């Protein structure tokens, strides 16, 4: 009987153990790259939010109709695209006509504003301050043809760039939603094996928290859109439903969103008279007070409860760092930051696991 060759145990490969200098250099390099590519990272974060929404819709279709996740993601993306195109096709011509009327009525509306300011002490004070500032700074130079051409070129570049970024954002979101487990597993492979289970738990918690926040925010946006649209319709404002839809969409931006939606509504109301514009402004103030003090606290009980003071500070901080994109994504970025600080710093570094 011949002896069989015994299988040799695999020789363990030495692992690379970088020193503290290399770790510090790598961390500094990563921070510099993150700062340089902050716009790309913000776009990726926005794509993750859209992917979470698509996966939630696909999961709903899977529970109700037995549809697979990937077909459900594609169906949800197609339904959202068709809804947006339908709104544009339905309201586009009316919005164009109303904008033409708005431009034509702006001189009369501005004269009404000047008359109202001229009759009030506050308006007279502001008028004196503006006159003093103009006298001190001199007259503004008139624009030349090259400057006007440059302004138009810059505007077109911004519009087409925004459209291209929007298409890219949606495309990345669809790819993420289709193969979410693959991307999640690839990201976890970057974590040391001893911390991989902990990182997976934190990643799942982030996904659930962002999903609850998006669900609560969607409900809040729908209610604000309905109440605002109904109020504008009762006041007789042109394009009340479209303006209500804009109010709901911009309500995703805390503090700043109501101003972004209120300005076009007030301008459209000025086409019907200055008094109507004042009533529209009052309507927006009332709706936002009800939303901020009654509706949102009730929704946050079942979604994500974020401290109001930290929310305002997050808007200022992320807005100053990343511009308008930082303002839009300030609330979900704050939510992610709070969870990471609790789980990684408070619980893992400090060892405080007494509770939130």
mmCIF file with all atom_site columns, N, CA, C and O in Angstrom, residues 8 26 58 86 97 112 185-186 199 203 212 220 223-224 260 284 296 303 316 336 338 347:
data_model
loop_
_atom_site.group_PDB
_atom_site.id
_atom_site.type_symbol
_atom_site.label_atom_id
_atom_site.label_alt_id
_atom_site.label_comp_id
_atom_site.label_asym_id
_atom_site.label_entity_id
_atom_site.label_seq_id
_atom_site.pdbx_PDB_ins_code
_atom_site.Cartn_x
_atom_site.Cartn_y
_atom_site.Cartn_z
_atom_site.occupancy
_atom_site.B_iso_or_equiv
_atom_site.pdbx_formal_charge
_atom_site.auth_seq_id
_atom_site.auth_comp_id
_atom_site.auth_asym_id
_atom_site.auth_atom_id
_atom_site.pdbx_PDB_model_num
ATOM 1  N N  . UNK A 1 8   ? -0.809  19.969 1.909   1.00 0.00 ? 8   UNK A N  1
ATOM 2  C CA . UNK A 1 8   ? -0.119  20.962 2.714   1.00 0.00 ? 8   UNK A CA 1
ATOM 3  C C  . UNK A 1 8   ? -1.048  22.119 3.042   1.00 0.00 ? 8   UNK A C  1
ATOM 4  O O  . UNK A 1 8   ? -1.854  22.521 2.217   1.00 0.00 ? 8   UNK A O  1
ATOM 5  N N  . UNK A 1 26  ? -2.880  58.912 4.530   1.00 0.00 ? 26  UNK A N  1
ATOM 6  C CA . UNK A 1 26  ? -4.027  58.398 3.772   1.00 0.00 ? 26  UNK A CA 1
ATOM 7  C C  . UNK A 1 26  ? -5.315  59.120 4.167   1.00 0.00 ? 26  UNK A C  1
ATOM 8  O O  . UNK A 1 26  ? -6.153  59.439 3.320   1.00 0.00 ? 26  UNK A O  1
ATOM 9  N N  . UNK A 1 58  ? -40.690 49.356 -5.041  1.00 0.00 ? 58  UNK A N  1
ATOM 10 C CA . UNK A 1 58  ? -40.598 48.001 -5.570  1.00 0.00 ? 58  UNK A CA 1
ATOM 11 C C  . UNK A 1 58  ? -40.988 46.965 -4.517  1.00 0.00 ? 58  UNK A C  1
ATOM 12 O O  . UNK A 1 58  ? -41.638 45.956 -4.829  1.00 0.00 ? 58  UNK A O  1
ATOM 13 N N  . UNK A 1 86  ? -46.224 64.233 -17.665 1.00 0.00 ? 86  UNK A N  1
ATOM 14 C CA . UNK A 1 86  ? -47.631 64.592 -17.775 1.00 0.00 ? 86  UNK A CA 1
ATOM 15 C C  . UNK A 1 86  ? -47.936 65.938 -17.146 1.00 0.00 ? 86  UNK A C  1
ATOM 16 O O  . UNK A 1 86  ? -48.699 66.738 -17.707 1.00 0.00 ? 86  UNK A O  1
ATOM 17 N N  . UNK A 1 97  ? -48.087 81.066 -20.595 1.00 0.00 ? 97  UNK A N  1
ATOM 18 C CA . UNK A 1 97  ? -48.992 82.209 -20.771 1.00 0.00 ? 97  UNK A CA 1
ATOM 19 C C  . UNK A 1 97  ? -49.017 83.089 -19.520 1.00 0.00 ? 97  UNK A C  1
ATOM 20 O O  . UNK A 1 97  ? -48.998 84.328 -19.611 1.00 0.00 ? 97  UNK A O  1
ATOM 21 N N  . UNK A 1 112 ? -47.509 99.805 -7.760  1.00 0.00 ? 112 UNK A N  1
ATOM 22 C CA . UNK A 1 112 ? -48.354 99.647 -6.579  1.00 0.00 ? 112 UNK A CA 1
ATOM 23 C C  . UNK A 1 112 ? -47.511 99.444 -5.320  1.00 0.00 ? 112 UNK A C  1
ATOM 24 O O  . UNK A 1 112 ? -47.820 99.976 -4.250  1.00 0.00 ? 112 UNK A O  1
ATOM 25 N N  . UNK A 1 185 ? -22.699 45.174 -0.347  1.00 0.00 ? 185 UNK A N  1
ATOM 26 C CA . UNK A 1 185 ? -21.653 44.215 -0.028  1.00 0.00 ? 185 UNK A CA 1
ATOM 27 C C  . UNK A 1 185 ? -20.274 44.710 -0.416  1.00 0.00 ? 185 UNK A C  1
ATOM 28 O O  . UNK A 1 185 ? -19.293 44.487 0.318   1.00 0.00 ? 185 UNK A O  1
ATOM 29 N N  . UNK A 1 186 ? -20.166 45.381 -1.562  1.00 0.00 ? 186 UNK A N  1
ATOM 30 C CA . UNK A 1 186 ? -18.876 45.929 -1.958  1.00 0.00 ? 186 UNK A CA 1
ATOM 31 C C  . UNK A 1 186 ? -18.377 46.993 -1.005  1.00 0.00 ? 186 UNK A C  1
ATOM 32 O O  . UNK A 1 186 ? -17.174 47.062 -0.702  1.00 0.00 ? 186 UNK A O  1
ATOM 33 N N  . UNK A 1 199 ? -20.551 47.405 11.074  1.00 0.00 ? 199 UNK A N  1
ATOM 34 C CA . UNK A 1 199 ? -20.792 48.324 9.961   1.00 0.00 ? 199 UNK A CA 1
ATOM 35 C C  . UNK A 1 199 ? -22.061 47.955 9.207   1.00 0.00 ? 199 UNK A C  1
ATOM 36 O O  . UNK A 1 199 ? -22.817 48.840 8.778   1.00 0.00 ? 199 UNK A O  1
ATOM 37 N N  . UNK A 1 203 ? -25.208 50.397 8.679   1.00 0.00 ? 203 UNK A N  1
ATOM 38 C CA . UNK A 1 203 ? -25.706 50.676 7.327   1.00 0.00 ? 203 UNK A CA 1
ATOM 39 C C  . UNK A 1 203 ? -27.199 50.379 7.215   1.00 0.00 ? 203 UNK A C  1
ATOM 40 O O  . UNK A 1 203 ? -27.956 51.151 6.598   1.00 0.00 ? 203 UNK A O  1
ATOM 41 N N  . UNK A 1 212 ? -37.623 56.088 6.538   1.00 0.00 ? 212 UNK A N  1
ATOM 42 C CA . UNK A 1 212 ? -38.698 56.692 7.336   1.00 0.00 ? 212 UNK A CA 1
ATOM 43 C C  . UNK A 1 212 ? -38.753 58.202 7.134   1.00 0.00 ? 212 UNK A C  1
ATOM 44 O O  . UNK A 1 212 ? -39.837 58.787 7.058   1.00 0.00 ? 212 UNK A O  1
ATOM 45 N N  . UNK A 1 220 ? -45.697 64.897 4.288   1.00 0.00 ? 220 UNK A N  1
ATOM 46 C CA . UNK A 1 220 ? -45.743 66.327 4.597   1.00 0.00 ? 220 UNK A CA 1
ATOM 47 C C  . UNK A 1 220 ? -45.852 67.152 3.317   1.00 0.00 ? 220 UNK A C  1
ATOM 48 O O  . UNK A 1 220 ? -46.630 68.116 3.246   1.00 0.00 ? 220 UNK A O  1
ATOM 49 N N  . UNK A 1 223 ? -49.450 66.890 1.802   1.00 0.00 ? 223 UNK A N  1
ATOM 50 C CA . UNK A 1 223 ? -50.441 67.673 2.541   1.00 0.00 ? 223 UNK A CA 1
ATOM 51 C C  . UNK A 1 223 ? -50.252 69.173 2.318   1.00 0.00 ? 223 UNK A C  1
ATOM 52 O O  . UNK A 1 223 ? -51.232 69.916 2.147   1.00 0.00 ? 223 UNK A O  1
ATOM 53 N N  . UNK A 1 224 ? -49.002 69.640 2.315   1.00 0.00 ? 224 UNK A N  1
ATOM 54 C CA . UNK A 1 224 ? -48.749 71.060 2.069   1.00 0.00 ? 224 UNK A CA 1
ATOM 55 C C  . UNK A 1 224 ? -49.188 71.442 0.658   1.00 0.00 ? 224 UNK A C  1
ATOM 56 O O  . UNK A 1 224 ? -49.784 72.514 0.443   1.00 0.00 ? 224 UNK A O  1
ATOM 57 N N  . UNK A 1 260 ? -39.029 79.951 -1.329  1.00 0.00 ? 260 UNK A N  1
ATOM 58 C CA . UNK A 1 260 ? -38.857 79.624 -2.741  1.00 0.00 ? 260 UNK A CA 1
ATOM 59 C C  . UNK A 1 260 ? -40.189 79.401 -3.438  1.00 0.00 ? 260 UNK A C  1
ATOM 60 O O  . UNK A 1 260 ? -40.337 79.720 -4.630  1.00 0.00 ? 260 UNK A O  1
ATOM 61 N N  . UNK A 1 284 ? -49.487 81.656 2.766   1.00 0.00 ? 284 UNK A N  1
ATOM 62 C CA . UNK A 1 284 ? -48.252 80.885 2.894   1.00 0.00 ? 284 UNK A CA 1
ATOM 63 C C  . UNK A 1 284 ? -47.736 80.921 4.321   1.00 0.00 ? 284 UNK A C  1
ATOM 64 O O  . UNK A 1 284 ? -47.227 79.916 4.829   1.00 0.00 ? 284 UNK A O  1
ATOM 65 N N  . UNK A 1 296 ? -45.712 68.645 11.088  1.00 0.00 ? 296 UNK A N  1
ATOM 66 C CA . UNK A 1 296 ? -44.406 68.000 11.105  1.00 0.00 ? 296 UNK A CA 1
ATOM 67 C C  . UNK A 1 296 ? -44.092 67.316 12.433  1.00 0.00 ? 296 UNK A C  1
ATOM 68 O O  . UNK A 1 296 ? -43.549 66.206 12.435  1.00 0.00 ? 296 UNK A O  1
ATOM 69 N N  . UNK A 1 303 ? -41.547 59.047 12.077  1.00 0.00 ? 303 UNK A N  1
ATOM 70 C CA . UNK A 1 303 ? -40.475 59.075 11.090  1.00 0.00 ? 303 UNK A CA 1
ATOM 71 C C  . UNK A 1 303 ? -39.150 59.322 11.792  1.00 0.00 ? 303 UNK A C  1
ATOM 72 O O  . UNK A 1 303 ? -38.674 58.498 12.563  1.00 0.00 ? 303 UNK A O  1
ATOM 73 N N  . UNK A 1 316 ? -27.376 76.007 7.648   1.00 0.00 ? 316 UNK A N  1
ATOM 74 C CA . UNK A 1 316 ? -26.339 77.029 7.513   1.00 0.00 ? 316 UNK A CA 1
ATOM 75 C C  . UNK A 1 316 ? -24.981 76.412 7.215   1.00 0.00 ? 316 UNK A C  1
ATOM 76 O O  . UNK A 1 316 ? -24.238 76.901 6.344   1.00 0.00 ? 316 UNK A O  1
ATOM 77 N N  . UNK A 1 336 ? -27.990 61.407 8.982   1.00 0.00 ? 336 UNK A N  1
ATOM 78 C CA . UNK A 1 336 ? -26.870 60.466 8.872   1.00 0.00 ? 336 UNK A CA 1
ATOM 79 C C  . UNK A 1 336 ? -25.778 60.806 9.886   1.00 0.00 ? 336 UNK A C  1
ATOM 80 O O  . UNK A 1 336 ? -25.214 59.914 10.547  1.00 0.00 ? 336 UNK A O  1
ATOM 81 N N  . UNK A 1 338 ? -26.059 62.334 12.791  1.00 0.00 ? 338 UNK A N  1
ATOM 82 C CA . UNK A 1 338 ? -26.476 62.009 14.162  1.00 0.00 ? 338 UNK A CA 1
ATOM 83 C C  . UNK A 1 338 ? -26.332 60.512 14.435  1.00 0.00 ? 338 UNK A C  1
ATOM 84 O O  . UNK A 1 338 ? -25.824 60.095 15.483  1.00 0.00 ? 338 UNK A O  1
ATOM 85 N N  . UNK A 1 347 ? -21.093 55.187 21.249  1.00 0.00 ? 347 UNK A N  1
ATOM 86 C CA . UNK A 1 347 ? -21.179 53.797 21.692  1.00 0.00 ? 347 UNK A CA 1
ATOM 87 C C  . UNK A 1 347 ? -19.857 53.045 21.559  1.00 0.00 ? 347 UNK A C  1
ATOM 88 O O  . UNK A 1 347 ? -19.443 52.339 22.482  1.00 0.00 ? 347 UNK A O  1
#
